[in-house]
Amino acid sequence: MDYPFAATGPLRCPPELVRRQAEEPVSRVHLATGEDAWLVTRYDDIRALLADPRFRVWLPGVPATGADDLLFTMNGPGHTRLRRIAGKALTPRRVELLRPRVETIAEDLVAKLIAQGQPAEILEGYAIPFSLAVLNELLGVPPSARDDLRAWADGMLAVFTAPSYEEMTEAARKLGDYLAKLVEAKRRAPGEDLLTGLLQARGDDGDTLSADEVTQLAFAILLGGYVPPANALAQMVLRLAAEPDLPRDPATLPALIEEFLRQDAGSAADQGRVAIEDTEIGGVPIRAGDFVLASLRAGNHDPRRFPDPVLADPLRTQGHLTFGHGPHHCLSAALARLHLRTGVTALLAAAPGLRLAVPSEEVAWRRMFLTLQGPVAVPIAW
């Protein structure tokens, strides 16, 4: 059967995914990228898969032996080394040091949005500029290069623009060239940004990252820190605007945001793996070379782990899979949480009467990579 499955609504699991989770938790599918794969849908099986060294990372649409240069597609000791050293730079302390600046960015963007009058559009008017501004601050991108950086990122990702594969390849080349120059500039003149931190980071054995490795990390951080947070923030605002009964108390907001992350349709990307030896998942035999796809969205809606999963319950015990699990758990999860909590808090503080400016059924959604999706626009009033 072809995957992804048809859905009845953008925020709900497709019925076929729910059925398979109950009846065939590990089953065969044919992917839109052309491969046949095992689809894993239960929370416990997904966690076990993502922590199992008998599986290598695999990106659908890419040969199992390719794409081993980026942090989120690397495997083995090289990946472990890179994460270990990078983790010395992207610490909770560094993220916390960013908080005042991120709060100022959010407040300034919200003030600009409100000043433009009602209705306002959240994705282009707030979520995307906020994601880019936080990335610029994190990476230390000078103001003179920020417009080009967005143009290259948009052109390469082709999520918010129409895709052209020639233009995507050219944009990726230009972005990579620029990031290499930026890393070299930070090497010559260190700052307070993450790139400087990565260049200066040392493992317990004194090992350091090369300029090329820092450039690849910067590329990965930009890919993960642009579209997913922008879509997640837009979806969270949409949920709050469309569901007035949801709590808006700042004290409970962090817990509610974790629930939104669990239910999010724009960040919990399916995770691909390829078996490197004969093994099994959930009692189903898996042969060496078989492709496996872990549906994080299904795992986040598994009633065995999250009773009544459609309900957004701030009191729920968390443990969602949106940031992954195991060796490839998102290195920037703390930054993403700061980003989203700050973005939502600033908007609610300025617009406590936040509501959708159109009926929720009129909000259009777009399909992104494989199963990811996000709203085309989120018009709000207050």
mmCIF file of C-alpha atoms in Angstrom:
data_model
loop_
_atom_site.group_PDB
_atom_site.id
_atom_site.type_symbol
_atom_site.label_atom_id
_atom_site.label_comp_id
_atom_site.label_asym_id
_atom_site.label_seq_id
_atom_site.Cartn_x
_atom_site.Cartn_y
_atom_site.Cartn_z
ATOM 1 C CA MET A 1 0.000 0.000 0.000
ATOM 2 C CA ASP A 2 1.216 3.504 -0.838
ATOM 3 C CA TYR A 3 2.464 5.675 2.011
ATOM 4 C CA PRO A 4 1.797 8.318 3.319
ATOM 5 C CA PHE A 5 -1.830 7.409 3.939
ATOM 6 C CA ALA A 6 -4.780 9.705 3.325
ATOM 7 C CA ALA A 7 -5.857 11.702 6.368
ATOM 8 C CA THR A 8 -9.262 12.981 7.456
ATOM 9 C CA GLY A 9 -7.799 16.157 8.942
ATOM 10 C CA PRO A 10 -4.388 17.838 9.269
ATOM 11 C CA LEU A 11 -4.106 17.318 13.033
ATOM 12 C CA ARG A 12 -5.307 13.711 13.182
ATOM 13 C CA CYS A 13 -3.589 10.440 12.353
ATOM 14 C CA PRO A 14 -4.860 8.867 9.118
ATOM 15 C CA PRO A 15 -7.359 6.041 9.798
ATOM 16 C CA GLU A 16 -5.090 3.503 8.064
ATOM 17 C CA LEU A 17 -2.226 4.474 10.351
ATOM 18 C CA VAL A 18 -4.463 3.997 13.391
ATOM 19 C CA ARG A 19 -5.646 0.618 12.062
ATOM 20 C CA ARG A 20 -2.127 -0.623 11.449
ATOM 21 C CA GLN A 21 -1.000 0.492 14.874
ATOM 22 C CA ALA A 22 -3.748 -1.648 16.398
ATOM 23 C CA GLU A 23 -3.587 -4.650 14.030
ATOM 24 C CA GLU A 24 -0.276 -4.627 12.079
ATOM 25 C CA PRO A 25 2.186 -2.511 14.075
ATOM 26 C CA VAL A 26 5.091 -3.528 11.802
ATOM 27 C CA SER A 27 3.910 -3.815 8.207
ATOM 28 C CA ARG A 28 4.948 -3.202 4.597
ATOM 29 C CA VAL A 29 4.358 0.025 2.652
ATOM 30 C CA HIS A 30 5.469 1.568 -0.640
ATOM 31 C CA LEU A 31 6.898 5.057 -0.159
ATOM 32 C CA ALA A 32 6.293 8.091 -2.345
ATOM 33 C CA THR A 33 10.090 8.206 -2.835
ATOM 34 C CA GLY A 34 9.963 4.794 -4.538
ATOM 35 C CA GLU A 35 11.193 2.357 -1.896
ATOM 36 C CA ASP A 36 9.388 -0.496 -0.160
ATOM 37 C CA ALA A 37 9.841 -0.360 3.608
ATOM 38 C CA TRP A 38 8.652 -1.674 6.928
ATOM 39 C CA LEU A 39 6.444 0.872 8.724
ATOM 40 C CA VAL A 40 6.733 0.865 12.535
ATOM 41 C CA THR A 41 3.834 2.516 14.364
ATOM 42 C CA ARG A 42 3.903 1.674 18.099
ATOM 43 C CA TYR A 43 5.670 3.863 20.638
ATOM 44 C CA ASP A 44 7.716 1.120 22.340
ATOM 45 C CA ASP A 45 8.794 -0.431 19.028
ATOM 46 C CA ILE A 46 9.860 2.980 17.673
ATOM 47 C CA ARG A 47 11.965 3.775 20.740
ATOM 48 C CA ALA A 48 13.623 0.363 20.537
ATOM 49 C CA LEU A 49 14.340 0.815 16.815
ATOM 50 C CA LEU A 50 15.860 4.297 17.170
ATOM 51 C CA ALA A 51 18.217 3.108 19.928
ATOM 52 C CA ASP A 52 19.243 -0.136 18.163
ATOM 53 C CA PRO A 53 22.833 -0.145 16.766
ATOM 54 C CA ARG A 54 21.803 -2.833 14.257
ATOM 55 C CA PHE A 55 20.158 -0.086 12.189
ATOM 56 C CA ARG A 56 21.822 2.788 10.336
ATOM 57 C CA VAL A 57 20.186 6.110 9.548
ATOM 58 C CA TRP A 58 18.598 6.181 6.106
ATOM 59 C CA LEU A 59 16.898 9.093 4.334
ATOM 60 C CA PRO A 60 14.013 8.055 2.024
ATOM 61 C CA GLY A 61 14.879 8.866 -1.572
ATOM 62 C CA VAL A 62 18.635 8.556 -0.901
ATOM 63 C CA PRO A 63 20.653 5.337 -1.384
ATOM 64 C CA ALA A 64 21.411 3.584 1.886
ATOM 65 C CA THR A 65 25.133 4.176 1.338
ATOM 66 C CA GLY A 66 24.786 7.914 0.630
ATOM 67 C CA ALA A 67 24.153 11.167 2.496
ATOM 68 C CA ASP A 68 26.609 10.469 5.302
ATOM 69 C CA ASP A 69 27.938 14.022 5.613
ATOM 70 C CA LEU A 70 25.250 15.774 7.655
ATOM 71 C CA LEU A 71 24.828 15.281 11.390
ATOM 72 C CA PHE A 72 21.314 13.864 11.060
ATOM 73 C CA THR A 73 22.355 11.291 8.431
ATOM 74 C CA MET A 74 25.730 10.221 9.848
ATOM 75 C CA ASN A 75 26.225 6.864 11.536
ATOM 76 C CA GLY A 76 28.705 5.125 13.799
ATOM 77 C CA PRO A 77 31.801 6.453 15.586
ATOM 78 C CA GLY A 78 32.074 9.557 13.379
ATOM 79 C CA HIS A 79 28.592 10.631 14.362
ATOM 80 C CA THR A 80 29.245 9.902 18.048
ATOM 81 C CA ARG A 81 32.435 11.977 17.983
ATOM 82 C CA LEU A 82 30.767 14.927 16.248
ATOM 83 C CA ARG A 83 27.839 14.944 18.674
ATOM 84 C CA ARG A 84 30.093 14.619 21.692
ATOM 85 C CA ILE A 85 32.185 17.644 20.762
ATOM 86 C CA ALA A 86 29.244 19.695 19.456
ATOM 87 C CA GLY A 87 27.425 19.032 22.719
ATOM 88 C CA LYS A 88 30.219 20.908 24.509
ATOM 89 C CA ALA A 89 29.164 24.046 22.603
ATOM 90 C CA LEU A 90 25.379 23.726 22.459
ATOM 91 C CA THR A 91 24.951 23.514 26.232
ATOM 92 C CA PRO A 92 21.901 24.491 28.317
ATOM 93 C CA ARG A 93 23.980 27.426 29.596
ATOM 94 C CA ARG A 94 24.577 28.757 26.068
ATOM 95 C CA VAL A 95 20.867 28.351 25.261
ATOM 96 C CA GLU A 96 19.952 30.171 28.477
ATOM 97 C CA LEU A 97 22.323 33.004 27.585
ATOM 98 C CA LEU A 98 20.331 33.440 24.375
ATOM 99 C CA ARG A 99 17.032 33.864 26.240
ATOM 100 C CA PRO A 100 17.081 37.679 26.711
ATOM 101 C CA ARG A 101 17.903 38.276 23.054
ATOM 102 C CA VAL A 102 15.303 35.742 21.841
ATOM 103 C CA GLU A 103 12.667 37.374 24.075
ATOM 104 C CA THR A 104 13.531 40.803 22.660
ATOM 105 C CA ILE A 105 13.300 39.507 19.084
ATOM 106 C CA ALA A 106 9.875 37.962 19.799
ATOM 107 C CA GLU A 107 8.539 41.099 21.486
ATOM 108 C CA ASP A 108 9.740 43.349 18.653
ATOM 109 C CA LEU A 109 8.208 41.113 15.970
ATOM 110 C CA VAL A 110 4.915 40.873 17.861
ATOM 111 C CA ALA A 111 4.775 44.654 18.280
ATOM 112 C CA LYS A 112 5.337 45.070 14.542
ATOM 113 C CA LEU A 113 2.642 42.478 13.780
ATOM 114 C CA ILE A 114 0.080 44.129 16.075
ATOM 115 C CA ALA A 115 0.873 47.590 14.716
ATOM 116 C CA GLN A 116 -0.067 46.433 11.210
ATOM 117 C CA GLY A 117 -3.651 45.920 12.398
ATOM 118 C CA GLN A 118 -6.175 43.113 12.083
ATOM 119 C CA PRO A 119 -6.253 40.545 10.637
ATOM 120 C CA ALA A 120 -2.601 39.530 10.797
ATOM 121 C CA GLU A 121 -0.960 36.497 9.187
ATOM 122 C CA ILE A 122 1.197 34.461 11.542
ATOM 123 C CA LEU A 123 3.364 32.291 9.266
ATOM 124 C CA GLU A 124 4.926 34.979 7.050
ATOM 125 C CA GLY A 125 4.313 37.808 9.494
ATOM 126 C CA TYR A 126 5.762 36.230 12.618
ATOM 127 C CA ALA A 127 6.775 32.541 12.654
ATOM 128 C CA ILE A 128 9.173 32.596 9.687
ATOM 129 C CA PRO A 129 10.875 35.917 10.583
ATOM 130 C CA PHE A 130 11.214 34.731 14.179
ATOM 131 C CA SER A 131 12.871 31.437 13.181
ATOM 132 C CA LEU A 132 15.290 33.229 10.892
ATOM 133 C CA ALA A 133 16.096 35.910 13.453
ATOM 134 C CA VAL A 134 16.873 33.298 16.116
ATOM 135 C CA LEU A 135 19.113 31.421 13.662
ATOM 136 C CA ASN A 136 20.902 34.626 12.699
ATOM 137 C CA GLU A 137 21.513 35.354 16.368
ATOM 138 C CA LEU A 138 22.646 31.791 17.103
ATOM 139 C CA LEU A 139 25.042 31.567 14.160
ATOM 140 C CA GLY A 140 26.253 35.157 14.324
ATOM 141 C CA VAL A 141 25.130 36.059 10.780
ATOM 142 C CA PRO A 142 25.821 39.766 10.090
ATOM 143 C CA PRO A 143 22.799 41.912 9.073
ATOM 144 C CA SER A 144 24.252 42.474 5.588
ATOM 145 C CA ALA A 145 23.955 38.748 4.756
ATOM 146 C CA ARG A 146 20.571 37.930 6.264
ATOM 147 C CA ASP A 147 18.406 38.555 3.199
ATOM 148 C CA ASP A 148 20.680 36.366 1.080
ATOM 149 C CA LEU A 149 20.657 33.665 3.743
ATOM 150 C CA ARG A 150 16.868 33.487 3.682
ATOM 151 C CA ALA A 151 16.770 33.461 -0.120
ATOM 152 C CA TRP A 152 19.224 30.550 -0.256
ATOM 153 C CA ALA A 153 17.444 28.641 2.515
ATOM 154 C CA ASP A 154 14.054 29.129 0.844
ATOM 155 C CA GLY A 155 15.470 28.130 -2.519
ATOM 156 C CA MET A 156 17.154 25.007 -1.156
ATOM 157 C CA LEU A 157 14.251 23.782 0.987
ATOM 158 C CA ALA A 158 11.515 24.807 -1.475
ATOM 159 C CA VAL A 159 8.909 24.547 1.273
ATOM 160 C CA PHE A 160 7.592 28.093 1.269
ATOM 161 C CA THR A 161 8.297 28.490 -2.466
ATOM 162 C CA ALA A 162 7.645 26.461 -5.654
ATOM 163 C CA PRO A 163 10.300 23.739 -6.090
ATOM 164 C CA SER A 164 12.803 23.760 -8.958
ATOM 165 C CA TYR A 165 15.498 21.113 -8.504
ATOM 166 C CA GLU A 166 18.116 23.088 -10.460
ATOM 167 C CA GLU A 167 17.437 26.159 -8.327
ATOM 168 C CA MET A 168 17.439 24.039 -5.121
ATOM 169 C CA THR A 169 20.878 22.620 -5.989
ATOM 170 C CA GLU A 170 22.276 26.061 -6.794
ATOM 171 C CA ALA A 171 20.823 27.548 -3.600
ATOM 172 C CA ALA A 172 22.356 24.728 -1.541
ATOM 173 C CA ARG A 173 25.763 25.392 -3.133
ATOM 174 C CA LYS A 174 25.577 29.119 -2.407
ATOM 175 C CA LEU A 175 24.429 28.495 1.149
ATOM 176 C CA GLY A 176 27.241 26.007 1.761
ATOM 177 C CA ASP A 177 29.821 28.412 0.331
ATOM 178 C CA TYR A 178 28.550 31.231 2.516
ATOM 179 C CA LEU A 179 28.545 29.142 5.682
ATOM 180 C CA ALA A 180 32.133 28.058 4.985
ATOM 181 C CA LYS A 181 33.148 31.725 4.699
ATOM 182 C CA LEU A 182 31.235 32.577 7.876
ATOM 183 C CA VAL A 183 32.991 29.792 9.807
ATOM 184 C CA GLU A 184 36.364 31.041 8.578
ATOM 185 C CA ALA A 185 35.435 34.588 9.665
ATOM 186 C CA LYS A 186 34.580 33.277 13.156
ATOM 187 C CA ARG A 187 37.881 31.408 13.300
ATOM 188 C CA ARG A 188 39.740 34.630 12.589
ATOM 189 C CA ALA A 189 37.568 36.862 14.800
ATOM 190 C CA PRO A 190 35.773 34.821 17.509
ATOM 191 C CA GLY A 191 32.446 36.050 18.852
ATOM 192 C CA GLU A 192 29.776 34.938 21.313
ATOM 193 C CA ASP A 193 27.846 32.845 18.778
ATOM 194 C CA LEU A 194 27.461 29.092 18.385
ATOM 195 C CA LEU A 195 29.897 28.822 15.457
ATOM 196 C CA THR A 196 32.629 30.265 17.641
ATOM 197 C CA GLY A 197 31.610 27.835 20.373
ATOM 198 C CA LEU A 198 31.829 24.908 17.965
ATOM 199 C CA LEU A 199 35.263 25.993 16.740
ATOM 200 C CA GLN A 200 36.503 26.279 20.323
ATOM 201 C CA ALA A 201 34.804 23.127 21.670
ATOM 202 C CA ARG A 202 37.034 20.297 22.808
ATOM 203 C CA GLY A 203 36.247 16.729 23.685
ATOM 204 C CA ASP A 204 37.469 15.172 26.905
ATOM 205 C CA ASP A 205 40.514 13.926 24.975
ATOM 206 C CA GLY A 206 41.252 17.405 23.557
ATOM 207 C CA ASP A 207 39.820 16.554 20.120
ATOM 208 C CA THR A 208 38.414 19.500 18.132
ATOM 209 C CA LEU A 209 36.221 19.965 15.088
ATOM 210 C CA SER A 210 37.668 21.021 11.752
ATOM 211 C CA ALA A 211 36.330 24.076 9.926
ATOM 212 C CA ASP A 212 34.650 21.748 7.407
ATOM 213 C CA GLU A 213 32.936 19.838 10.225
ATOM 214 C CA VAL A 214 31.706 23.071 11.806
ATOM 215 C CA THR A 215 30.370 24.141 8.401
ATOM 216 C CA GLN A 216 28.462 20.866 8.065
ATOM 217 C CA LEU A 217 27.063 21.324 11.569
ATOM 218 C CA ALA A 218 26.006 24.879 10.708
ATOM 219 C CA PHE A 219 24.260 23.514 7.606
ATOM 220 C CA ALA A 220 22.424 20.910 9.689
ATOM 221 C CA ILE A 221 21.469 23.470 12.355
ATOM 222 C CA LEU A 222 20.070 25.778 9.714
ATOM 223 C CA LEU A 223 18.042 22.981 8.092
ATOM 224 C CA GLY A 224 16.594 21.892 11.428
ATOM 225 C CA GLY A 225 16.188 25.366 12.887
ATOM 226 C CA TYR A 226 14.271 27.088 10.117
ATOM 227 C CA VAL A 227 11.244 25.273 8.705
ATOM 228 C CA PRO A 228 10.351 22.928 11.624
ATOM 229 C CA PRO A 229 10.216 25.669 14.313
ATOM 230 C CA ALA A 230 8.397 28.074 11.993
ATOM 231 C CA ASN A 231 5.765 25.466 11.193
ATOM 232 C CA ALA A 232 5.511 24.346 14.806
ATOM 233 C CA LEU A 233 5.001 27.920 16.032
ATOM 234 C CA ALA A 234 2.378 28.604 13.350
ATOM 235 C CA GLN A 235 0.528 25.397 14.291
ATOM 236 C CA MET A 236 0.620 26.234 17.999
ATOM 237 C CA VAL A 237 -0.830 29.680 17.367
ATOM 238 C CA LEU A 238 -3.465 28.085 15.146
ATOM 239 C CA ARG A 239 -4.436 25.652 17.912
ATOM 240 C CA LEU A 240 -4.720 28.406 20.517
ATOM 241 C CA ALA A 241 -6.638 30.687 18.162
ATOM 242 C CA ALA A 242 -9.042 27.959 17.039
ATOM 243 C CA GLU A 243 -9.608 26.353 20.461
ATOM 244 C CA PRO A 244 -10.478 29.085 22.997
ATOM 245 C CA ASP A 245 -10.972 26.541 25.798
ATOM 246 C CA LEU A 246 -7.272 25.652 25.825
ATOM 247 C CA PRO A 247 -5.463 27.098 28.874
ATOM 248 C CA ARG A 248 -3.405 30.251 28.259
ATOM 249 C CA ASP A 249 -1.946 30.648 31.734
ATOM 250 C CA PRO A 250 1.822 31.324 31.433
ATOM 251 C CA ALA A 251 2.449 28.845 34.270
ATOM 252 C CA THR A 252 0.943 25.932 32.318
ATOM 253 C CA LEU A 253 2.096 27.062 28.882
ATOM 254 C CA PRO A 254 5.338 24.993 28.806
ATOM 255 C CA ALA A 255 3.372 21.788 29.480
ATOM 256 C CA LEU A 256 0.782 22.708 26.851
ATOM 257 C CA ILE A 257 3.534 23.365 24.322
ATOM 258 C CA GLU A 258 4.889 19.853 24.980
ATOM 259 C CA GLU A 259 1.425 18.516 24.136
ATOM 260 C CA PHE A 260 1.372 20.600 20.961
ATOM 261 C CA LEU A 261 4.794 19.199 20.070
ATOM 262 C CA ARG A 262 3.477 15.679 20.614
ATOM 263 C CA GLN A 263 0.531 16.317 18.296
ATOM 264 C CA ASP A 264 2.443 18.474 15.798
ATOM 265 C CA ALA A 265 2.154 17.554 12.117
ATOM 266 C CA GLY A 266 5.031 19.747 10.962
ATOM 267 C CA SER A 267 7.974 18.704 13.121
ATOM 268 C CA ALA A 268 7.704 14.990 13.951
ATOM 269 C CA ALA A 269 9.260 13.713 10.730
ATOM 270 C CA ASP A 270 9.294 9.978 10.046
ATOM 271 C CA GLN A 271 12.700 8.491 10.857
ATOM 272 C CA GLY A 272 14.271 6.156 8.307
ATOM 273 C CA ARG A 273 16.637 3.302 9.136
ATOM 274 C CA VAL A 274 18.241 0.430 7.215
ATOM 275 C CA ALA A 275 19.063 -2.896 8.878
ATOM 276 C CA ILE A 276 22.754 -3.832 8.819
ATOM 277 C CA GLU A 277 22.091 -7.402 9.973
ATOM 278 C CA ASP A 278 19.184 -9.798 10.311
ATOM 279 C CA THR A 279 17.068 -8.825 13.324
ATOM 280 C CA GLU A 280 13.451 -8.241 14.344
ATOM 281 C CA ILE A 281 11.090 -5.465 15.424
ATOM 282 C CA GLY A 282 8.061 -6.250 17.546
ATOM 283 C CA GLY A 283 8.478 -9.933 16.728
ATOM 284 C CA VAL A 284 8.575 -9.327 12.946
ATOM 285 C CA PRO A 285 11.761 -10.589 11.192
ATOM 286 C CA ILE A 286 13.775 -7.853 9.466
ATOM 287 C CA ARG A 287 16.487 -8.817 6.975
ATOM 288 C CA ALA A 288 19.807 -7.063 6.480
ATOM 289 C CA GLY A 289 19.341 -4.296 3.899
ATOM 290 C CA ASP A 290 15.631 -3.818 4.611
ATOM 291 C CA PHE A 291 14.407 -0.233 4.867
ATOM 292 C CA VAL A 292 12.423 0.678 7.968
ATOM 293 C CA LEU A 293 10.381 3.821 8.606
ATOM 294 C CA ALA A 294 9.430 4.843 12.147
ATOM 295 C CA SER A 295 6.256 6.937 12.188
ATOM 296 C CA LEU A 296 6.926 9.372 15.027
ATOM 297 C CA ARG A 297 3.463 10.826 14.565
ATOM 298 C CA ALA A 298 1.907 7.403 15.110
ATOM 299 C CA GLY A 299 4.112 6.818 18.159
ATOM 300 C CA ASN A 300 3.062 10.196 19.563
ATOM 301 C CA HIS A 301 -0.578 9.142 19.186
ATOM 302 C CA ASP A 302 -0.186 5.590 20.518
ATOM 303 C CA PRO A 303 -2.950 5.168 23.133
ATOM 304 C CA ARG A 304 -0.831 2.557 24.916
ATOM 305 C CA ARG A 305 1.533 5.375 25.896
ATOM 306 C CA PHE A 306 -0.740 8.439 25.621
ATOM 307 C CA PRO A 307 -4.356 7.649 26.619
ATOM 308 C CA ASP A 308 -6.881 9.689 24.596
ATOM 309 C CA PRO A 309 -4.053 10.978 22.372
ATOM 310 C CA VAL A 310 -6.218 13.525 20.505
ATOM 311 C CA LEU A 311 -6.758 15.430 23.764
ATOM 312 C CA ALA A 312 -4.261 18.243 24.494
ATOM 313 C CA ASP A 313 -3.697 17.623 28.206
ATOM 314 C CA PRO A 314 -1.085 19.820 29.960
ATOM 315 C CA LEU A 315 -1.110 17.411 32.917
ATOM 316 C CA ARG A 316 -0.017 14.461 30.784
ATOM 317 C CA THR A 317 3.283 12.745 31.589
ATOM 318 C CA GLN A 318 5.457 13.477 28.580
ATOM 319 C CA GLY A 319 8.029 11.489 26.681
ATOM 320 C CA HIS A 320 6.947 12.328 23.130
ATOM 321 C CA LEU A 321 9.081 11.370 20.140
ATOM 322 C CA THR A 322 9.008 14.663 18.250
ATOM 323 C CA PHE A 323 12.716 15.286 18.879
ATOM 324 C CA GLY A 324 13.553 11.647 18.153
ATOM 325 C CA HIS A 325 15.219 9.148 20.461
ATOM 326 C CA GLY A 326 18.575 7.441 20.857
ATOM 327 C CA PRO A 327 21.854 8.563 19.251
ATOM 328 C CA HIS A 328 20.044 10.926 16.867
ATOM 329 C CA HIS A 329 17.878 12.673 19.457
ATOM 330 C CA CYS A 330 17.740 16.333 18.387
ATOM 331 C CA LEU A 331 20.849 18.118 19.623
ATOM 332 C CA SER A 332 18.956 21.439 19.538
ATOM 333 C CA ALA A 333 15.868 20.344 21.514
ATOM 334 C CA ALA A 334 16.547 22.845 24.323
ATOM 335 C CA LEU A 335 16.890 25.656 21.802
ATOM 336 C CA ALA A 336 13.680 24.600 20.035
ATOM 337 C CA ARG A 337 11.789 24.662 23.329
ATOM 338 C CA LEU A 338 13.142 28.142 24.148
ATOM 339 C CA HIS A 339 12.156 29.284 20.663
ATOM 340 C CA LEU A 340 8.589 27.973 20.855
ATOM 341 C CA ARG A 341 7.855 28.933 24.460
ATOM 342 C CA THR A 342 9.153 32.459 23.887
ATOM 343 C CA GLY A 343 7.302 32.851 20.598
ATOM 344 C CA VAL A 344 3.937 31.771 21.984
ATOM 345 C CA THR A 345 4.330 33.666 25.286
ATOM 346 C CA ALA A 346 5.177 36.964 23.571
ATOM 347 C CA LEU A 347 2.187 36.716 21.231
ATOM 348 C CA LEU A 348 -0.299 35.851 23.979
ATOM 349 C CA ALA A 349 1.014 38.682 26.168
ATOM 350 C CA ALA A 350 0.333 41.203 23.392
ATOM 351 C CA ALA A 351 -2.871 39.594 22.093
ATOM 352 C CA PRO A 352 -4.643 37.790 24.970
ATOM 353 C CA GLY A 353 -7.861 37.756 22.927
ATOM 354 C CA LEU A 354 -6.144 35.817 20.131
ATOM 355 C CA ARG A 355 -8.607 34.120 17.779
ATOM 356 C CA LEU A 356 -8.752 32.868 14.198
ATOM 357 C CA ALA A 357 -9.851 35.478 11.676
ATOM 358 C CA VAL A 358 -11.434 32.791 9.459
ATOM 359 C CA PRO A 359 -13.284 29.530 10.190
ATOM 360 C CA SER A 360 -10.755 26.788 10.972
ATOM 361 C CA GLU A 361 -11.958 24.698 8.022
ATOM 362 C CA GLU A 362 -10.822 27.495 5.680
ATOM 363 C CA VAL A 363 -7.181 27.211 6.781
ATOM 364 C CA ALA A 364 -5.302 25.580 3.896
ATOM 365 C CA TRP A 365 -2.497 23.050 4.498
ATOM 366 C CA ARG A 366 0.495 22.073 2.383
ATOM 367 C CA ARG A 367 2.352 18.780 2.150
ATOM 368 C CA MET A 368 6.089 18.950 2.754
ATOM 369 C CA PHE A 369 8.677 16.173 2.906
ATOM 370 C CA LEU A 370 6.998 12.738 2.979
ATOM 371 C CA THR A 371 4.504 13.052 5.880
ATOM 372 C CA LEU A 372 5.242 16.562 7.154
ATOM 373 C CA GLN A 373 2.625 19.229 6.597
ATOM 374 C CA GLY A 374 1.909 22.758 7.730
ATOM 375 C CA PRO A 375 -0.620 25.580 7.329
ATOM 376 C CA VAL A 376 -0.243 27.797 4.273
ATOM 377 C CA ALA A 377 -1.376 30.820 6.296
ATOM 378 C CA VAL A 378 -2.750 31.440 9.795
ATOM 379 C CA PRO A 379 -4.840 34.652 9.837
ATOM 380 C CA ILE A 380 -5.573 35.883 13.365
ATOM 381 C CA ALA A 381 -7.484 38.660 15.086
ATOM 382 C CA TRP A 382 -7.519 39.790 18.705
#
